[in-house]
Amino acid sequence: MRRPMRPVAPQKDGPLANEDITSPDVQLIDASGENRGIVGTREALAEAQEQGLDLVLIAANSQPPVAKMLDLGRYKYAAQKKAAEARKKQKVIEVKEVQMRPNIDTHDYETKMKAVQRFLDEGDRVKVTMRFRGREMAHQDLGMQLLLKVREQTEAVAKVESQPRSEGRQMVMVLAPK
């Protein structure tokens, strides 16, 4: 026999507020930011509701917990805006890939190096891949020399995050901006 599904209680996000506060006493900070000392939770809650505000736990781990009288909706809105601003400022570092062959011509090599330089200037990591096909596998030393040349040319603006290593039919090296 199957049991009926019980609805899952919704998870509350944000700090504990009003009736959710279980501590008997709290360190109360009023709406003007003034410390009122240790007050009973019920008394603090009644005073906050009288002023049309919410009682919100600011520091739940301290003894006794610190609670402040404020507008919970406005507080959550400000926290949401602050988080959005922080997300906007952070830079996501991408890994760009440049593929070469061991018998690359000089002009093609210079074009690839311009791309590597641009990626590093934008703050992205660059994965330089040397592909070997057919008989080129017998001349992996040429590919290694080319990767060392790339490392030498970019050492002023980049540091080598992973040294050139062979992975099957290709050699890989990762560069990161300094």
PDB file of C-alpha atoms in Angstrom:
ATOM      1  CA  MET A   1       0.000   0.000   0.000  1.00  0.00           C
ATOM      2  CA  ARG A   2       1.396   3.385  -1.006  1.00  0.00           C
ATOM      3  CA  ARG A   3       1.620   6.173   1.463  1.00  0.00           C
ATOM      4  CA  PRO A   4       0.092   9.472   0.422  1.00  0.00           C
ATOM      5  CA  MET A   5       2.634  12.144  -0.487  1.00  0.00           C
ATOM      6  CA  ARG A   6       3.134  14.765   2.158  1.00  0.00           C
ATOM      7  CA  PRO A   7       3.685  18.278   0.901  1.00  0.00           C
ATOM      8  CA  VAL A   8       7.243  19.456   1.534  1.00  0.00           C
ATOM      9  CA  ALA A   9       7.478  22.517   3.747  1.00  0.00           C
ATOM     10  CA  PRO A  10       8.817  25.457   1.743  1.00  0.00           C
ATOM     11  CA  GLN A  11      12.384  26.461   2.597  1.00  0.00           C
ATOM     12  CA  LYS A  12      12.687  30.024   3.843  1.00  0.00           C
ATOM     13  CA  ASP A  13      15.565  31.972   2.432  1.00  0.00           C
ATOM     14  CA  GLY A  14      17.289  34.777   4.250  1.00  0.00           C
ATOM     15  CA  PRO A  15      17.639  35.443   7.967  1.00  0.00           C
ATOM     16  CA  LEU A  16      15.207  34.279  10.660  1.00  0.00           C
ATOM     17  CA  ALA A  17      12.533  36.847  11.400  1.00  0.00           C
ATOM     18  CA  ASN A  18       9.598  37.465  13.744  1.00  0.00           C
ATOM     19  CA  GLU A  19       8.007  34.192  15.002  1.00  0.00           C
ATOM     20  CA  ASP A  20      10.850  32.063  13.585  1.00  0.00           C
ATOM     21  CA  ILE A  21      13.238  33.331  16.273  1.00  0.00           C
ATOM     22  CA  THR A  22      13.468  30.580  18.917  1.00  0.00           C
ATOM     23  CA  SER A  23      15.887  32.186  21.376  1.00  0.00           C
ATOM     24  CA  PRO A  24      14.255  33.424  24.631  1.00  0.00           C
ATOM     25  CA  ASP A  25      16.383  36.614  24.725  1.00  0.00           C
ATOM     26  CA  VAL A  26      18.012  38.758  22.049  1.00  0.00           C
ATOM     27  CA  GLN A  27      20.468  41.638  21.923  1.00  0.00           C
ATOM     28  CA  LEU A  28      18.125  44.287  20.450  1.00  0.00           C
ATOM     29  CA  ILE A  29      19.106  47.025  18.018  1.00  0.00           C
ATOM     30  CA  ASP A  30      16.250  49.412  17.311  1.00  0.00           C
ATOM     31  CA  ALA A  31      15.281  51.041  13.995  1.00  0.00           C
ATOM     32  CA  SER A  32      17.623  54.008  14.516  1.00  0.00           C
ATOM     33  CA  GLY A  33      20.599  51.657  15.047  1.00  0.00           C
ATOM     34  CA  GLU A  34      20.828  52.180  18.801  1.00  0.00           C
ATOM     35  CA  ASN A  35      21.801  49.178  20.973  1.00  0.00           C
ATOM     36  CA  ARG A  36      19.026  48.542  23.504  1.00  0.00           C
ATOM     37  CA  GLY A  37      20.734  45.663  25.349  1.00  0.00           C
ATOM     38  CA  ILE A  38      19.362  42.211  26.126  1.00  0.00           C
ATOM     39  CA  VAL A  39      15.563  42.064  25.811  1.00  0.00           C
ATOM     40  CA  GLY A  40      13.090  39.161  25.819  1.00  0.00           C
ATOM     41  CA  THR A  41      12.238  37.995  22.311  1.00  0.00           C
ATOM     42  CA  ARG A  42       8.459  38.349  22.790  1.00  0.00           C
ATOM     43  CA  GLU A  43       8.866  41.880  24.137  1.00  0.00           C
ATOM     44  CA  ALA A  44      11.167  42.849  21.246  1.00  0.00           C
ATOM     45  CA  LEU A  45       8.751  41.343  18.718  1.00  0.00           C
ATOM     46  CA  ALA A  46       5.791  43.240  20.198  1.00  0.00           C
ATOM     47  CA  GLU A  47       7.739  46.501  20.076  1.00  0.00           C
ATOM     48  CA  ALA A  48       8.768  45.912  16.438  1.00  0.00           C
ATOM     49  CA  GLN A  49       5.189  45.147  15.370  1.00  0.00           C
ATOM     50  CA  GLU A  50       3.993  48.253  17.199  1.00  0.00           C
ATOM     51  CA  GLN A  51       6.330  50.311  15.005  1.00  0.00           C
ATOM     52  CA  GLY A  52       5.255  48.428  11.861  1.00  0.00           C
ATOM     53  CA  LEU A  53       8.631  46.710  11.478  1.00  0.00           C
ATOM     54  CA  ASP A  54      10.002  43.173  11.596  1.00  0.00           C
ATOM     55  CA  LEU A  55      12.401  41.652  14.127  1.00  0.00           C
ATOM     56  CA  VAL A  56      15.275  40.128  12.117  1.00  0.00           C
ATOM     57  CA  LEU A  57      18.209  38.057  13.405  1.00  0.00           C
ATOM     58  CA  ILE A  58      21.423  39.695  12.226  1.00  0.00           C
ATOM     59  CA  ALA A  59      23.974  37.554  14.120  1.00  0.00           C
ATOM     60  CA  ALA A  60      22.333  34.246  15.055  1.00  0.00           C
ATOM     61  CA  ASN A  61      25.499  32.561  16.356  1.00  0.00           C
ATOM     62  CA  SER A  62      26.390  35.084  19.080  1.00  0.00           C
ATOM     63  CA  GLN A  63      25.259  34.754  22.706  1.00  0.00           C
ATOM     64  CA  PRO A  64      22.579  36.081  22.934  1.00  0.00           C
ATOM     65  CA  PRO A  65      21.660  36.408  19.239  1.00  0.00           C
ATOM     66  CA  VAL A  66      21.617  39.943  17.824  1.00  0.00           C
ATOM     67  CA  ALA A  67      18.250  41.042  16.406  1.00  0.00           C
ATOM     68  CA  LYS A  68      17.401  44.311  14.676  1.00  0.00           C
ATOM     69  CA  MET A  69      14.092  46.052  14.044  1.00  0.00           C
ATOM     70  CA  LEU A  70      13.791  46.777  10.329  1.00  0.00           C
ATOM     71  CA  ASP A  71      11.593  46.351   7.277  1.00  0.00           C
ATOM     72  CA  LEU A  72      12.297  42.763   6.131  1.00  0.00           C
ATOM     73  CA  GLY A  73      11.139  43.333   2.543  1.00  0.00           C
ATOM     74  CA  ARG A  74      13.445  46.318   2.131  1.00  0.00           C
ATOM     75  CA  TYR A  75      16.309  44.370   3.759  1.00  0.00           C
ATOM     76  CA  LYS A  76      15.909  41.417   1.357  1.00  0.00           C
ATOM     77  CA  TYR A  77      15.654  43.775  -1.620  1.00  0.00           C
ATOM     78  CA  ALA A  78      18.905  45.531  -0.621  1.00  0.00           C
ATOM     79  CA  ALA A  79      20.658  42.163  -0.158  1.00  0.00           C
ATOM     80  CA  GLN A  80      19.433  41.021  -3.571  1.00  0.00           C
ATOM     81  CA  LYS A  81      20.705  44.224  -5.224  1.00  0.00           C
ATOM     82  CA  LYS A  82      24.069  43.868  -3.476  1.00  0.00           C
ATOM     83  CA  ALA A  83      24.424  40.260  -4.705  1.00  0.00           C
ATOM     84  CA  ALA A  84      23.508  41.283  -8.271  1.00  0.00           C
ATOM     85  CA  GLU A  85      26.114  44.063  -8.186  1.00  0.00           C
ATOM     86  CA  ALA A  86      28.766  41.610  -6.966  1.00  0.00           C
ATOM     87  CA  ARG A  87      27.867  39.171  -9.781  1.00  0.00           C
ATOM     88  CA  LYS A  88      28.109  41.969 -12.332  1.00  0.00           C
ATOM     89  CA  LYS A  89      31.621  42.927 -11.215  1.00  0.00           C
ATOM     90  CA  GLN A  90      33.127  39.451 -11.314  1.00  0.00           C
ATOM     91  CA  LYS A  91      34.976  38.400 -14.468  1.00  0.00           C
ATOM     92  CA  VAL A  92      34.456  34.882 -15.781  1.00  0.00           C
ATOM     93  CA  ILE A  93      37.785  33.572 -17.050  1.00  0.00           C
ATOM     94  CA  GLU A  94      37.341  31.481 -20.148  1.00  0.00           C
ATOM     95  CA  VAL A  95      39.753  29.021 -21.727  1.00  0.00           C
ATOM     96  CA  LYS A  96      40.295  29.858 -25.393  1.00  0.00           C
ATOM     97  CA  GLU A  97      41.921  27.301 -27.660  1.00  0.00           C
ATOM     98  CA  VAL A  98      44.412  27.867 -30.476  1.00  0.00           C
ATOM     99  CA  GLN A  99      45.201  24.847 -32.672  1.00  0.00           C
ATOM    100  CA  MET A 100      48.398  24.461 -34.679  1.00  0.00           C
ATOM    101  CA  ARG A 101      50.193  21.842 -36.745  1.00  0.00           C
ATOM    102  CA  PRO A 102      53.933  21.178 -36.564  1.00  0.00           C
ATOM    103  CA  ASN A 103      54.600  22.256 -40.178  1.00  0.00           C
ATOM    104  CA  ILE A 104      52.767  25.607 -39.835  1.00  0.00           C
ATOM    105  CA  ASP A 105      53.864  28.404 -42.170  1.00  0.00           C
ATOM    106  CA  THR A 106      55.363  31.604 -40.703  1.00  0.00           C
ATOM    107  CA  HIS A 107      52.433  33.867 -41.610  1.00  0.00           C
ATOM    108  CA  ASP A 108      49.893  31.393 -40.210  1.00  0.00           C
ATOM    109  CA  TYR A 109      52.009  31.146 -37.046  1.00  0.00           C
ATOM    110  CA  GLU A 110      52.073  34.952 -36.666  1.00  0.00           C
ATOM    111  CA  THR A 111      48.275  35.098 -37.110  1.00  0.00           C
ATOM    112  CA  LYS A 112      47.797  32.452 -34.409  1.00  0.00           C
ATOM    113  CA  MET A 113      50.182  34.335 -32.109  1.00  0.00           C
ATOM    114  CA  LYS A 114      48.152  37.558 -32.571  1.00  0.00           C
ATOM    115  CA  ALA A 115      45.059  35.628 -31.471  1.00  0.00           C
ATOM    116  CA  VAL A 116      46.922  34.237 -28.437  1.00  0.00           C
ATOM    117  CA  GLN A 117      48.103  37.739 -27.533  1.00  0.00           C
ATOM    118  CA  ARG A 118      44.551  39.137 -27.841  1.00  0.00           C
ATOM    119  CA  PHE A 119      43.093  36.384 -25.656  1.00  0.00           C
ATOM    120  CA  LEU A 120      45.728  36.971 -22.976  1.00  0.00           C
ATOM    121  CA  ASP A 121      45.125  40.746 -23.070  1.00  0.00           C
ATOM    122  CA  GLU A 122      41.386  40.115 -22.510  1.00  0.00           C
ATOM    123  CA  GLY A 123      42.282  38.125 -19.379  1.00  0.00           C
ATOM    124  CA  ASP A 124      41.429  34.663 -20.715  1.00  0.00           C
ATOM    125  CA  ARG A 125      43.492  31.500 -20.389  1.00  0.00           C
ATOM    126  CA  VAL A 126      44.793  30.045 -23.661  1.00  0.00           C
ATOM    127  CA  LYS A 127      45.095  26.349 -24.478  1.00  0.00           C
ATOM    128  CA  VAL A 128      47.634  25.862 -27.287  1.00  0.00           C
ATOM    129  CA  THR A 129      47.035  22.522 -29.032  1.00  0.00           C
ATOM    130  CA  MET A 130      49.546  20.982 -31.444  1.00  0.00           C
ATOM    131  CA  ARG A 131      47.831  18.393 -33.679  1.00  0.00           C
ATOM    132  CA  PHE A 132      49.771  15.580 -35.353  1.00  0.00           C
ATOM    133  CA  ARG A 133      48.422  13.704 -38.375  1.00  0.00           C
ATOM    134  CA  GLY A 134      49.872  10.683 -40.151  1.00  0.00           C
ATOM    135  CA  ARG A 135      53.671  10.795 -40.500  1.00  0.00           C
ATOM    136  CA  GLU A 136      53.862  13.930 -38.338  1.00  0.00           C
ATOM    137  CA  MET A 137      53.693  11.593 -35.310  1.00  0.00           C
ATOM    138  CA  ALA A 138      57.299  10.611 -36.056  1.00  0.00           C
ATOM    139  CA  HIS A 139      58.384  14.264 -35.611  1.00  0.00           C
ATOM    140  CA  GLN A 140      56.903  15.192 -32.255  1.00  0.00           C
ATOM    141  CA  ASP A 141      60.139  17.024 -31.454  1.00  0.00           C
ATOM    142  CA  LEU A 142      59.174  19.673 -34.071  1.00  0.00           C
ATOM    143  CA  GLY A 143      55.840  20.213 -32.294  1.00  0.00           C
ATOM    144  CA  MET A 144      57.590  20.520 -28.938  1.00  0.00           C
ATOM    145  CA  GLN A 145      60.003  23.104 -30.395  1.00  0.00           C
ATOM    146  CA  LEU A 146      57.048  25.112 -31.710  1.00  0.00           C
ATOM    147  CA  LEU A 147      55.279  25.048 -28.322  1.00  0.00           C
ATOM    148  CA  LEU A 148      58.500  26.159 -26.608  1.00  0.00           C
ATOM    149  CA  LYS A 149      58.723  29.009 -29.134  1.00  0.00           C
ATOM    150  CA  VAL A 150      55.132  30.037 -28.247  1.00  0.00           C
ATOM    151  CA  ARG A 151      56.041  29.957 -24.543  1.00  0.00           C
ATOM    152  CA  GLU A 152      59.155  32.062 -25.202  1.00  0.00           C
ATOM    153  CA  GLN A 153      57.221  34.701 -27.170  1.00  0.00           C
ATOM    154  CA  THR A 154      54.456  35.055 -24.577  1.00  0.00           C
ATOM    155  CA  GLU A 155      56.555  34.922 -21.382  1.00  0.00           C
ATOM    156  CA  ALA A 156      56.312  38.724 -20.945  1.00  0.00           C
ATOM    157  CA  VAL A 157      52.497  38.655 -20.679  1.00  0.00           C
ATOM    158  CA  ALA A 158      51.697  35.059 -19.680  1.00  0.00           C
ATOM    159  CA  LYS A 159      52.775  32.337 -17.311  1.00  0.00           C
ATOM    160  CA  VAL A 160      52.693  28.658 -18.212  1.00  0.00           C
ATOM    161  CA  GLU A 161      49.892  27.003 -16.251  1.00  0.00           C
ATOM    162  CA  SER A 162      50.605  23.519 -17.586  1.00  0.00           C
ATOM    163  CA  GLN A 163      53.804  22.560 -19.397  1.00  0.00           C
ATOM    164  CA  PRO A 164      53.603  21.039 -22.895  1.00  0.00           C
ATOM    165  CA  ARG A 165      52.521  17.404 -22.591  1.00  0.00           C
ATOM    166  CA  SER A 166      51.618  14.760 -25.123  1.00  0.00           C
ATOM    167  CA  GLU A 167      48.048  13.409 -25.190  1.00  0.00           C
ATOM    168  CA  GLY A 168      47.703  10.802 -27.930  1.00  0.00           C
ATOM    169  CA  ARG A 169      47.905  12.551 -31.297  1.00  0.00           C
ATOM    170  CA  GLN A 170      48.221  16.027 -29.833  1.00  0.00           C
ATOM    171  CA  MET A 171      50.384  18.113 -27.510  1.00  0.00           C
ATOM    172  CA  VAL A 172      48.759  20.580 -25.138  1.00  0.00           C
ATOM    173  CA  MET A 173      50.060  23.605 -23.208  1.00  0.00           C
ATOM    174  CA  VAL A 174      47.952  26.056 -21.153  1.00  0.00           C
ATOM    175  CA  LEU A 175      48.930  29.726 -20.713  1.00  0.00           C
ATOM    176  CA  ALA A 176      47.404  32.115 -18.181  1.00  0.00           C
ATOM    177  CA  PRO A 177      47.702  35.924 -18.110  1.00  0.00           C
ATOM    178  CA  LYS A 178      50.121  37.358 -15.538  1.00  0.00           C
TER     179      LYS A 178
END
